Short mmCIF file of C-alpha atoms in Angstrom, two decimals:
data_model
loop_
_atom_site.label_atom_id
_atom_site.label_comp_id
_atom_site.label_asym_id
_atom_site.label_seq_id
_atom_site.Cartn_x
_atom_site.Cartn_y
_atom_site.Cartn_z
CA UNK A 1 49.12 50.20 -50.15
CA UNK A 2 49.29 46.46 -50.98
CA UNK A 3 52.56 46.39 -49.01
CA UNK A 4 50.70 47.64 -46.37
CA UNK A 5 47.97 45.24 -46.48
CA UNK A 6 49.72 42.40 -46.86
CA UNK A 7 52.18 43.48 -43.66
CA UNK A 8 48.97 44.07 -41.99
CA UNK A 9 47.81 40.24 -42.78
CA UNK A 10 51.38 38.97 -41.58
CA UNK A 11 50.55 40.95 -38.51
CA UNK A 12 46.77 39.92 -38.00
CA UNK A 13 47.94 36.34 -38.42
CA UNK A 14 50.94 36.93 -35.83
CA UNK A 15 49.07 38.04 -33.70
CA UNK A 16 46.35 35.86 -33.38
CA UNK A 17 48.71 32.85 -33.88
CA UNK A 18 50.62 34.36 -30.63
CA UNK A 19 47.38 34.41 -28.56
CA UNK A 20 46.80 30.91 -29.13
CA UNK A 21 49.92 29.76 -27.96
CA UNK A 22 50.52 28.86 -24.57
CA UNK A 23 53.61 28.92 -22.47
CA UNK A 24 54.98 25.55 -22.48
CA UNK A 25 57.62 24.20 -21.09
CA UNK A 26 58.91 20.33 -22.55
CA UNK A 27 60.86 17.93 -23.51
CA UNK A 28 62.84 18.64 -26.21
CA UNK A 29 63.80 15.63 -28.19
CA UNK A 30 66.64 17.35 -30.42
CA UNK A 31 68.57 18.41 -27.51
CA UNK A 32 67.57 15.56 -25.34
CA UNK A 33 66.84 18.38 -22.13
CA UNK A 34 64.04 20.06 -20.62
CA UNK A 35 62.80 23.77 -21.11
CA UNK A 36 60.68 26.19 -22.29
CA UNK A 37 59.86 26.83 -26.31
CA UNK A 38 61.59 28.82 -28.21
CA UNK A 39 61.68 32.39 -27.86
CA UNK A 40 58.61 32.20 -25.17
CA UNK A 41 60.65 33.57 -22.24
CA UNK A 42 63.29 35.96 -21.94
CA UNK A 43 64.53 35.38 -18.29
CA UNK A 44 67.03 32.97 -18.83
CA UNK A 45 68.81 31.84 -21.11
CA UNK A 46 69.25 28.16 -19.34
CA UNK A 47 65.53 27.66 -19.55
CA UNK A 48 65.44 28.21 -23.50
CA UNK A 49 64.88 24.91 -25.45
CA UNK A 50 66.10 24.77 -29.00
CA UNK A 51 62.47 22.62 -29.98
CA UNK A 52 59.27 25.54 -30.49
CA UNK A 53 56.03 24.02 -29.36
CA UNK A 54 55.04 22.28 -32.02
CA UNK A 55 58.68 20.50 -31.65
CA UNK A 56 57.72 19.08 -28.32
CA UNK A 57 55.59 15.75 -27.90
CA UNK A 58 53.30 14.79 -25.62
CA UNK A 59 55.59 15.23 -22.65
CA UNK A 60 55.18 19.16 -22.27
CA UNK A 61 53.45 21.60 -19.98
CA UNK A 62 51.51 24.47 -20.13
CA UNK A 63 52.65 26.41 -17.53
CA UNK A 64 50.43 29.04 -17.82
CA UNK A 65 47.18 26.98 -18.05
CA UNK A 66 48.26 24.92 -14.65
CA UNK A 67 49.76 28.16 -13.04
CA UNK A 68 46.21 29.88 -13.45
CA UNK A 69 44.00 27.18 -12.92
CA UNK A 70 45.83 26.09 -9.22
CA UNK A 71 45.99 30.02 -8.72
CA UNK A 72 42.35 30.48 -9.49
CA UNK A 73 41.61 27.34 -7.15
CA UNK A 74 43.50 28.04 -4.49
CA UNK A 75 41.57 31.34 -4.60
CA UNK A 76 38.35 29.90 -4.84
CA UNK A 77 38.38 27.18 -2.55
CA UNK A 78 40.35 29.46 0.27
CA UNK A 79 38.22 31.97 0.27
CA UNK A 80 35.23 28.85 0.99
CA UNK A 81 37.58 27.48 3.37
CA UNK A 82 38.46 30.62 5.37
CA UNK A 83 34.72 31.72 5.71
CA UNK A 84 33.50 28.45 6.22
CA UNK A 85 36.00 28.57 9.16
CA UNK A 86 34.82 31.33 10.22
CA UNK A 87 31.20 30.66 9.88
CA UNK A 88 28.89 30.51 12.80
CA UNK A 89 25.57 28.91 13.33
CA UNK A 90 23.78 31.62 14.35
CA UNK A 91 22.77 34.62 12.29
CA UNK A 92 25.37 34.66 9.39
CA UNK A 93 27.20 37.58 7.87
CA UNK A 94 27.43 39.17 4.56
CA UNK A 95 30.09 36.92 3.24
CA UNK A 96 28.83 33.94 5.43
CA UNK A 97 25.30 34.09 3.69
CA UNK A 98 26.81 34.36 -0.23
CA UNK A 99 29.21 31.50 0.45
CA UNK A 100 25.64 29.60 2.31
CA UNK A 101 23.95 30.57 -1.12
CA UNK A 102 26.16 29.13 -3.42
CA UNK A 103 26.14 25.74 -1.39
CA UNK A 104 22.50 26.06 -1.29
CA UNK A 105 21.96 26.22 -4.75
CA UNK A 106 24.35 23.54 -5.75
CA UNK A 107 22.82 21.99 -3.06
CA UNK A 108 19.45 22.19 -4.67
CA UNK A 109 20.98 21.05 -8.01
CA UNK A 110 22.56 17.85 -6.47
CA UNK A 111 19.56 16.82 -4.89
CA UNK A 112 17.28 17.09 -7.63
CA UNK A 113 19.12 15.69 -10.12
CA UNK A 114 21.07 12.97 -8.23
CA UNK A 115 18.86 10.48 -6.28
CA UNK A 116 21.37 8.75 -5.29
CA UNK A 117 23.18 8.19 -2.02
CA UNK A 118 26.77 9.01 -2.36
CA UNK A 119 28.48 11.86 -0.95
CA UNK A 120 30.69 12.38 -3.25
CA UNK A 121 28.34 14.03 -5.68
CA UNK A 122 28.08 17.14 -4.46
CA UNK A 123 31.54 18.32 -3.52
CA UNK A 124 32.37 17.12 -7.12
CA UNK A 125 29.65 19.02 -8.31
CA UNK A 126 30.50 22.17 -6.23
CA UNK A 127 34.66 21.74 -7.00
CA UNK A 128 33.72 21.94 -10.98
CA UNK A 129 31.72 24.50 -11.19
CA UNK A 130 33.36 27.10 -9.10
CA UNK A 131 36.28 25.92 -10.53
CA UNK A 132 35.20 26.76 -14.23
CA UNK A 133 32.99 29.28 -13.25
CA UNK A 134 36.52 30.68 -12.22
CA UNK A 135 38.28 29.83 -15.11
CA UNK A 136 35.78 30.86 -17.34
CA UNK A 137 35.87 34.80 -15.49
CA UNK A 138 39.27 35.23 -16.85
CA UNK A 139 37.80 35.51 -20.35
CA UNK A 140 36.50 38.94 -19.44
CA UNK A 141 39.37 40.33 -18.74
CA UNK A 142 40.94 42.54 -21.97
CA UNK A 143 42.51 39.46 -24.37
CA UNK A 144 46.04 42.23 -24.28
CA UNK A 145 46.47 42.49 -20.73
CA UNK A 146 48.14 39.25 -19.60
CA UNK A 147 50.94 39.41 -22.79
CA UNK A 148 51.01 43.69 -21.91
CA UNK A 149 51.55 42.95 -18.31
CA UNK A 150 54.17 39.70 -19.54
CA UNK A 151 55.84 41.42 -21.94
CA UNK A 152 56.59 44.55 -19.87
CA UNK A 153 57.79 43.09 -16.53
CA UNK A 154 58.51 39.77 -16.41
CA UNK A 155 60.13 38.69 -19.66
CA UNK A 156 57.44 35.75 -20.20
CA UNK A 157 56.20 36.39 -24.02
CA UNK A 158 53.24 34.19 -24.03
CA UNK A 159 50.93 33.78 -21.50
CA UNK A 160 47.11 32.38 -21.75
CA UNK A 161 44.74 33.36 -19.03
CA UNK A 162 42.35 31.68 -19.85
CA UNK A 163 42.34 27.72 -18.93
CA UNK A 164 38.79 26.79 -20.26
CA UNK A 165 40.70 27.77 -23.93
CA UNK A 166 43.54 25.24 -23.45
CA UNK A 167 41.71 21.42 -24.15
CA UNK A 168 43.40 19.81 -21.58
CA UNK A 169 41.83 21.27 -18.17
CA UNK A 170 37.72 20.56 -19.76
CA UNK A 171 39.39 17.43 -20.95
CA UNK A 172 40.94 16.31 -17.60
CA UNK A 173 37.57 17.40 -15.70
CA UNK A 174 35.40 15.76 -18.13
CA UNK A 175 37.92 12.51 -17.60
CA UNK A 176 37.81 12.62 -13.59
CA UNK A 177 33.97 12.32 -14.41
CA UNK A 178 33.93 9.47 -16.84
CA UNK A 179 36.29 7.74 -14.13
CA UNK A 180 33.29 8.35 -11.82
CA UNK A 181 30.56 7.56 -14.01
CA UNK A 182 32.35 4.02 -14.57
CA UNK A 183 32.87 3.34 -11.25
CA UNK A 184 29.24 3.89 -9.86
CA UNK A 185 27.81 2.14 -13.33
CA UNK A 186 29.71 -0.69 -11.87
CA UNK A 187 29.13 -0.48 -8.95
CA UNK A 188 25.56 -0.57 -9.63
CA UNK A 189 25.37 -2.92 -12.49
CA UNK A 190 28.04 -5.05 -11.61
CA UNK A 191 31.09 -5.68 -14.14
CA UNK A 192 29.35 -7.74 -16.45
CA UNK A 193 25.97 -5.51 -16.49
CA UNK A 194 28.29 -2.32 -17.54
CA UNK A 195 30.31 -4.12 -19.90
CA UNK A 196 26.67 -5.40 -21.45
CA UNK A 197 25.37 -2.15 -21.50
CA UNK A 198 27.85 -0.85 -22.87
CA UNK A 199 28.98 -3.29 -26.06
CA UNK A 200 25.44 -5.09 -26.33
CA UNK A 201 22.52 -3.71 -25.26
CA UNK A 202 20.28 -2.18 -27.14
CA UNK A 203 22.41 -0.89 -30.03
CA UNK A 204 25.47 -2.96 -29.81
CA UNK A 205 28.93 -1.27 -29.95
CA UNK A 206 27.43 2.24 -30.73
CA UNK A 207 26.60 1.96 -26.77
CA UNK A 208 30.69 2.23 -26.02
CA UNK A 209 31.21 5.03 -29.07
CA UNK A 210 28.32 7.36 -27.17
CA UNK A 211 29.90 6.68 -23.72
CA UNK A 212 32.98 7.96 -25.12
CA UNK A 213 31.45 10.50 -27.17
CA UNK A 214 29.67 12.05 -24.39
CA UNK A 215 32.70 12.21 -22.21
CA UNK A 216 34.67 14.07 -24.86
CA UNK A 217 31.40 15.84 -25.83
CA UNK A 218 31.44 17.33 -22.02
CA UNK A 219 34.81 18.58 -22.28
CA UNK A 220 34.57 19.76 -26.18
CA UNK A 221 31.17 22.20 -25.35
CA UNK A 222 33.09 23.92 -22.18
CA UNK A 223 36.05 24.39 -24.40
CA UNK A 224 34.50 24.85 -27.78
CA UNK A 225 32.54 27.74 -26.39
CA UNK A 226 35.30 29.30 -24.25
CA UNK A 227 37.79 29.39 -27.12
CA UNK A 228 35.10 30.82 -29.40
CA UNK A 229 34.53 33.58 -27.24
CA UNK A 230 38.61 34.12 -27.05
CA UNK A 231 38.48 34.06 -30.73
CA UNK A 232 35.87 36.67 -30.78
CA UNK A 233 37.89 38.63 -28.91
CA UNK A 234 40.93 38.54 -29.95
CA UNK A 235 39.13 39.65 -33.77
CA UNK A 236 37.50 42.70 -31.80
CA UNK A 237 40.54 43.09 -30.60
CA UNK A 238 42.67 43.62 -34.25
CA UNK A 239 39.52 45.65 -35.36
CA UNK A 240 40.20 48.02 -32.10
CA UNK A 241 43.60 48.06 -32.70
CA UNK A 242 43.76 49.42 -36.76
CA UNK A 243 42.89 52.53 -34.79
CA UNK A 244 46.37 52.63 -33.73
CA UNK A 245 48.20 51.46 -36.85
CA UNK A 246 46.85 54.08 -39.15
CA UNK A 247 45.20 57.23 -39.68
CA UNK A 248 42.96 55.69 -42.16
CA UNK A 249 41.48 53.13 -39.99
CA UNK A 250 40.56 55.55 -37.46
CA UNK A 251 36.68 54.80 -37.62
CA UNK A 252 37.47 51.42 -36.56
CA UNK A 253 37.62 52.25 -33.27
CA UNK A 254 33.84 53.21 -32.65
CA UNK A 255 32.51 49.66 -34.01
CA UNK A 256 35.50 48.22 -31.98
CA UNK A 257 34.49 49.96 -28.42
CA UNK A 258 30.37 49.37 -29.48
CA UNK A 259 31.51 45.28 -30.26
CA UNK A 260 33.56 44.62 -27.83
CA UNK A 261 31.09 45.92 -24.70
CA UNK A 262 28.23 43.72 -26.36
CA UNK A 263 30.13 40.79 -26.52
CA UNK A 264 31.52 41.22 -23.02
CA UNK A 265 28.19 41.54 -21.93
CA UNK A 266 26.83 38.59 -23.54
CA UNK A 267 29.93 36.37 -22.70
CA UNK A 268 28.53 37.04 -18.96
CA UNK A 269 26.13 34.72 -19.76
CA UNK A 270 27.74 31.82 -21.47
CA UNK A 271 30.96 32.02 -18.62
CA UNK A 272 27.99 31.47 -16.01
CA UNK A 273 26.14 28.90 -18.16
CA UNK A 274 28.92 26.92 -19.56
CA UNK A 275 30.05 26.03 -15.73
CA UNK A 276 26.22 25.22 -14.89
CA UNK A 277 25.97 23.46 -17.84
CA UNK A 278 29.11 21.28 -16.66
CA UNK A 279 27.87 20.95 -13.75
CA UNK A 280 24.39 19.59 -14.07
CA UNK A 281 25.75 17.21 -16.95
CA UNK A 282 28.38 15.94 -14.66
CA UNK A 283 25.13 15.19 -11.85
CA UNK A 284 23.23 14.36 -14.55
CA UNK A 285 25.44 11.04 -16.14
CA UNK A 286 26.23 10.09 -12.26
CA UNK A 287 22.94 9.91 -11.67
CA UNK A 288 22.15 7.76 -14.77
CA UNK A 289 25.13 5.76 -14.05
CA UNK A 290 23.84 5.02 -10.45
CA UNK A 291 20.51 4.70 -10.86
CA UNK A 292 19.40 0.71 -12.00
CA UNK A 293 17.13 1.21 -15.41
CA UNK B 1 45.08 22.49 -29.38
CA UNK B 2 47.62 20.59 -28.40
CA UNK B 3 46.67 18.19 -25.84
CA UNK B 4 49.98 16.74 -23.95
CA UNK B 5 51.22 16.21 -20.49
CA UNK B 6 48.65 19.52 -18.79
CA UNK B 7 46.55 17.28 -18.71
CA UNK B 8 48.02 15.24 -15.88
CA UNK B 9 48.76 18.24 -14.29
CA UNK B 10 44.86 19.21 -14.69
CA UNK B 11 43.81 15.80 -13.84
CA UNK B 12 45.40 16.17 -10.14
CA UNK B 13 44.63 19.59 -9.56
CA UNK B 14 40.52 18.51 -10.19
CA UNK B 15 41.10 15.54 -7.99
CA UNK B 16 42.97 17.51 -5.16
CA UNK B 17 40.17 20.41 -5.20
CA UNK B 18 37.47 17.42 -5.46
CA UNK B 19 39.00 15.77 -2.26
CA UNK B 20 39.86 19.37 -0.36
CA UNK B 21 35.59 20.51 -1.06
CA UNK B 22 34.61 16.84 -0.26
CA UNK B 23 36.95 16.96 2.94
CA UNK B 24 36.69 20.51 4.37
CA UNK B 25 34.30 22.73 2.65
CA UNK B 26 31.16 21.23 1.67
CA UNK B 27 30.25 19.26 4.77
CA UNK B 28 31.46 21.57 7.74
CA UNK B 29 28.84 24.22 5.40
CA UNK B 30 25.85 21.44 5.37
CA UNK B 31 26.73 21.12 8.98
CA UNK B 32 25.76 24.75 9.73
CA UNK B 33 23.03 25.05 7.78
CA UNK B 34 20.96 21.86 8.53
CA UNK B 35 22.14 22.63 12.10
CA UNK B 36 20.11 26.85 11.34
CA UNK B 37 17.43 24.39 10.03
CA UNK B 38 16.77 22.34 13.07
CA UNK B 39 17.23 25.62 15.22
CA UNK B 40 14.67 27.10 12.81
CA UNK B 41 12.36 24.43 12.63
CA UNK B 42 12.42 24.36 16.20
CA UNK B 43 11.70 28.07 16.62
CA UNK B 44 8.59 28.11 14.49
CA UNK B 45 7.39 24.76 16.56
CA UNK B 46 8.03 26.75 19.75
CA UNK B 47 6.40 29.74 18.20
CA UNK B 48 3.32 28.05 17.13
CA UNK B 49 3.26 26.06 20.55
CA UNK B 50 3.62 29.33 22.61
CA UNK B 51 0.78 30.68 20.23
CA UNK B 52 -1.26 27.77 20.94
CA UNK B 53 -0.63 28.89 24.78
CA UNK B 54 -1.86 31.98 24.37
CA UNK B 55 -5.25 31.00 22.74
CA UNK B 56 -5.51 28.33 25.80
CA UNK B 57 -4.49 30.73 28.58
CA UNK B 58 -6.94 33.46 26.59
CA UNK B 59 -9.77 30.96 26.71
CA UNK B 60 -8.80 29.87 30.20
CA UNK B 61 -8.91 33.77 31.21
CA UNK B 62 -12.18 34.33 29.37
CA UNK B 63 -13.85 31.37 31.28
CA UNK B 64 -12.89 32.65 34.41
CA UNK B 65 -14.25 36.19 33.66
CA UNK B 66 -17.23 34.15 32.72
CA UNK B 67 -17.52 32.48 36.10
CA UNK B 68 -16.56 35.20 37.91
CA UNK B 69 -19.75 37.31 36.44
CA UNK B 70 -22.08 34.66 36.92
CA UNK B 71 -20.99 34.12 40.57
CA UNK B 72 -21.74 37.76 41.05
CA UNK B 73 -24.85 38.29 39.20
CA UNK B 74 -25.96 34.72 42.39
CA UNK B 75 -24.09 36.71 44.47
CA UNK B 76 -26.46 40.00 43.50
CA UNK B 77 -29.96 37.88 42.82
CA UNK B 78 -28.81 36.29 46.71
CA UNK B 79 -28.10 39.52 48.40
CA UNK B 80 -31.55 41.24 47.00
CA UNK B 81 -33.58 38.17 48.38
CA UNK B 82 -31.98 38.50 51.45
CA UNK B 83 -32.69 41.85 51.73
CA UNK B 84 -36.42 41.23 50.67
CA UNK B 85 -36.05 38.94 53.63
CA UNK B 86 -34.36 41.29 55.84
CA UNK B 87 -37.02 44.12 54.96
CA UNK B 88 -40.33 41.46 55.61
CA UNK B 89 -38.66 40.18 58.55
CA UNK B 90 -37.81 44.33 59.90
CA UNK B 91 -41.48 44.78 58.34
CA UNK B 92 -43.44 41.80 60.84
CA UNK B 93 -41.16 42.50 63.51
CA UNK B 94 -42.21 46.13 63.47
CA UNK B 95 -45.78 45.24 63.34
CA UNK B 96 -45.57 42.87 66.21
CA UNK B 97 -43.77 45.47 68.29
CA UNK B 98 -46.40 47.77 67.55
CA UNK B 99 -48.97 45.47 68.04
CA UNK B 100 -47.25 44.76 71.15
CA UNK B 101 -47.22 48.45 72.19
CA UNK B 102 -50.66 49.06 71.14
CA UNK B 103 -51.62 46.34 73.30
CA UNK B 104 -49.60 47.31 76.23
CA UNK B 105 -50.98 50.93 75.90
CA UNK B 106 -54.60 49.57 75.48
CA UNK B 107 -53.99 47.69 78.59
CA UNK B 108 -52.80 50.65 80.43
CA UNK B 109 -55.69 52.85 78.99
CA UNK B 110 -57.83 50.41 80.31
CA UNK B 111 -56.16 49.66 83.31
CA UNK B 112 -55.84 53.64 84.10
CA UNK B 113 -59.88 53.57 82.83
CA UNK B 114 -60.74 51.13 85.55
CA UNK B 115 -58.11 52.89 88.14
CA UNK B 116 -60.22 56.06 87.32
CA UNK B 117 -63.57 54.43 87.25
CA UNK B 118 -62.71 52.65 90.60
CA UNK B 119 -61.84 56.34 91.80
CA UNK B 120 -64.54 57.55 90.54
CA UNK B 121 -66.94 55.21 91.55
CA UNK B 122 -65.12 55.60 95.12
CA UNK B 123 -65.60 59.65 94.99
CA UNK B 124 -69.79 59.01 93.43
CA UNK B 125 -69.97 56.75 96.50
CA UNK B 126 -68.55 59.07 98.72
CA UNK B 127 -70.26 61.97 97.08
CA UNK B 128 -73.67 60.01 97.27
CA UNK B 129 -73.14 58.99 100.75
CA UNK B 130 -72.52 62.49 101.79
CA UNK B 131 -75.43 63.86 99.73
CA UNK B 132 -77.57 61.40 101.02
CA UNK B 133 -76.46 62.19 104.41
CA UNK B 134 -77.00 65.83 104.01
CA UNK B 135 -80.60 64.58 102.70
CA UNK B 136 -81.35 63.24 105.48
CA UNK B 137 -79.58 65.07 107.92
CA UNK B 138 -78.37 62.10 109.65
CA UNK B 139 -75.81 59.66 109.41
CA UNK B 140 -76.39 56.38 107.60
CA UNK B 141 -74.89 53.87 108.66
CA UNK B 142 -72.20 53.16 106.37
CA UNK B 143 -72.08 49.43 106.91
CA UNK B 144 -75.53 49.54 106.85
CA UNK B 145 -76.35 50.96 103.61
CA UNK B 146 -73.01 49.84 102.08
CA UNK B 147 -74.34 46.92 100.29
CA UNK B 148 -77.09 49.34 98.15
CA UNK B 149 -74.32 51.65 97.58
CA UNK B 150 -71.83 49.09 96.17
CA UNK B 151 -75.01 47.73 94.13
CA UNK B 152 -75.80 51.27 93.22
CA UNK B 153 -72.11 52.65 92.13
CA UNK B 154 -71.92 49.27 90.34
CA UNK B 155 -74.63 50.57 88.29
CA UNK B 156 -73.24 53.45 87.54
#
């Protein structure tokens, strides 16, 4: 029985240990060559580093993070483009009037949060929050089904589907904006009025640590929540599965089913608020930035 | 939570999707539907305006009606004087020609009076002459006696 147990624990840990990792492919500084971790991919041998993930430095990717992200955008953003294409000025179709809805309401969000006059605003507000929005969707997919579906056709042993849950996409988004929200600050303020602003005025160099902050802040709420509702998961998840380890956890599986819906259900609402959230931040600090106080 | 070189990747990605929505999808969408706004704006304006028309063209339609009753009720109060007139002036005219033909019968009455008075007076001459005659078994003298004769028919 405590055998049992404690296998059990080496398997809970495994497993959720195994859903955190992503499938990365870097630079592998004991063999001086390129490839993917250890053990993460069985298709070729040639690809196989020697280094496991925590081996490799800064210079790795995660190939499943950028291979679902571009997927989901090139998804996203063709189906705009194709109906937009498509779209006529007259009476619109089915399609036609969702894709007119979604501009509309961003639309309405730009406008009255940004009073501003650049262009660029809105397309940037539009890009990142279908973009997450997308992103976010693939949490409600079963946490088992990308590493079922990896495991049992295409030799790739760890795969994340979820991009939100891997720091660096909410961290490059929320960098693209601070790039932005420097640029129009000086823009508006001039060189010397941002730099004042920002180390002087009114509270000194804790101006520059909450510019930062807020940046990082941006990236850390999208991903904070998104990861925590992985987590959740992937614990509903090993209290679902005990059903099929052993007879005596059978009545796990009713709690399981009943915890798993209810979170689904309520992670509806924080995939569709976390992207609005983004979004109306990222309007939000532009407009700050590009407004003179 | 690792972050490393993804983030590059990411960091493209964004600004590739930024620029393809800035470049292709959000403007060619605002394009359509400020250019449905105009077209609606402009059908409610034309709406409204071909409403206004209406009221106008009811009002017009309504004045006319208006005009056209008064100009018959003239046309009515015009014709019944006329035929008050028409009546009087049948009414005189009638009176005049019977006047006319009274007259022209009381001048025949008394033109066929006289003509029988005259014969009458002729035949009482006649008839006196010839009684008188008989009286006196001779003849008068016609010329003689005419004068008391004519006096005496005259005083008949």
């Amino acid at each position: 029985m405590a055998k049992e147990t404690a296998n059990n624990l080496v398997e809970t840990s495994d497993y959720i240990g195994h859903h955190l990792v992503n499938l990365t492919y870097g630079w592998c500084e004991k063999t001086s060559s390129w490839g993917f971790a250890h053990h993460q991919q069985d298709i070729s041998k040639s690809l196989d580093s020697a280094c496991d993930v925590s081996e490799m430095g800064f210079w790795a990717f995660h190939i499943d993070t950028i291979f679902m992200s571009v997927f989901l955008g090139v998804l996203v953003f063709g189906f705009f483009g194709l109906v937009n294409r498509s779209a006529k000025k007259g009476t619109p179709g089915k399609l036609q009037n969702f894709v007119e809805f979604i501009h509309e309401f961003i639309g309405t969000a730009v406008s009255a949060g940004y009073h501003g006059t650049s262009k660029l605003i809105a397309p940037l507000a539009f890009a990142s929050c279908l973009w997450i929005l997308s992103w976010n969707l693939m949490d409600l997919l079963p946490v088992e089904m990308s590493n079922f579906f990896g495991q049992a056709g295409s030799g790739i042993n760890y795969f994340k589907i979820l991009p939100t849950a891997d720091l660096n996409a909410p961290l490059a988004l929320a960098a693209v904006v601070m790039v932005l929200v420097t640029y129009f600050s000086i823009n508006t303020h001039g060189l010397g009025g941002f730099l004042k602003e920002l180390f002087i005025v009114p509270l000194g160099p804790l101006e520059f640590i909450s510019f930062v902050s807020k940046h990082v802040a941006l990236a850390l709420r999208l991903y904070g929540n998104l990861f925590a509702g992985e987590m959740i998961f992937i614990l509903i998840a090993i209290m679902f599965g005990q059903f099929f380890m052993s007879f005596s956890q059978t009545l796990w599986f009713f709690p399981g089913l009943i915890l798993n819906l209810a979170w689904a259900l309520f992670h509806i609402l924080i995939v569709a608020l976390q992207a609005y959230i983004f979004m109306m931040l990222t309007i939000a600090y532009l407009n700050l930035a590009s407004s003179k106080h | 939570m690792n972050i490393n070189a993804t983030f590059f990747a990411e960091l493209i990605a964004f600004c590739i999707f930024v620029f393809i929505t800035y470049r292709y999808i959000w403007p060619s969408m605002a394009d359509i539907l400020e250019a449905r706004r105009i077209e609606i704006a402009d059908g409610l304006e034309a709406a409204s305006q071909s409403k206004r028309q209406l009221e106008e063209a009811k009002e017009e339609s309504l004045k006319i009606v208006e005009g056209a009753k008064s100009e018959a009720s003239t046309l009515i109060n015009q014709a019944g004087i006329r035929a008050d007139q028409i009546v009087d002036e049948a009414k005189t005219q009638a009176g005049d020609e019977a006047k006319k033909i009274k007259e022209s019968a009381e001048s025949d009455i008394q033109q066929s009076a006289n003509k029988a008075k005259d014969v009458l007076r002729d035949d009482v001459a006649a008839l006196v002459l010839a009684g008188a005659g008989k009286i006196l078994n001779k003849e008068i003298d016609e010329k003689a006696n005419k004068q008391i004769v004519d006096d005496l028919i005259n005083e008949l």
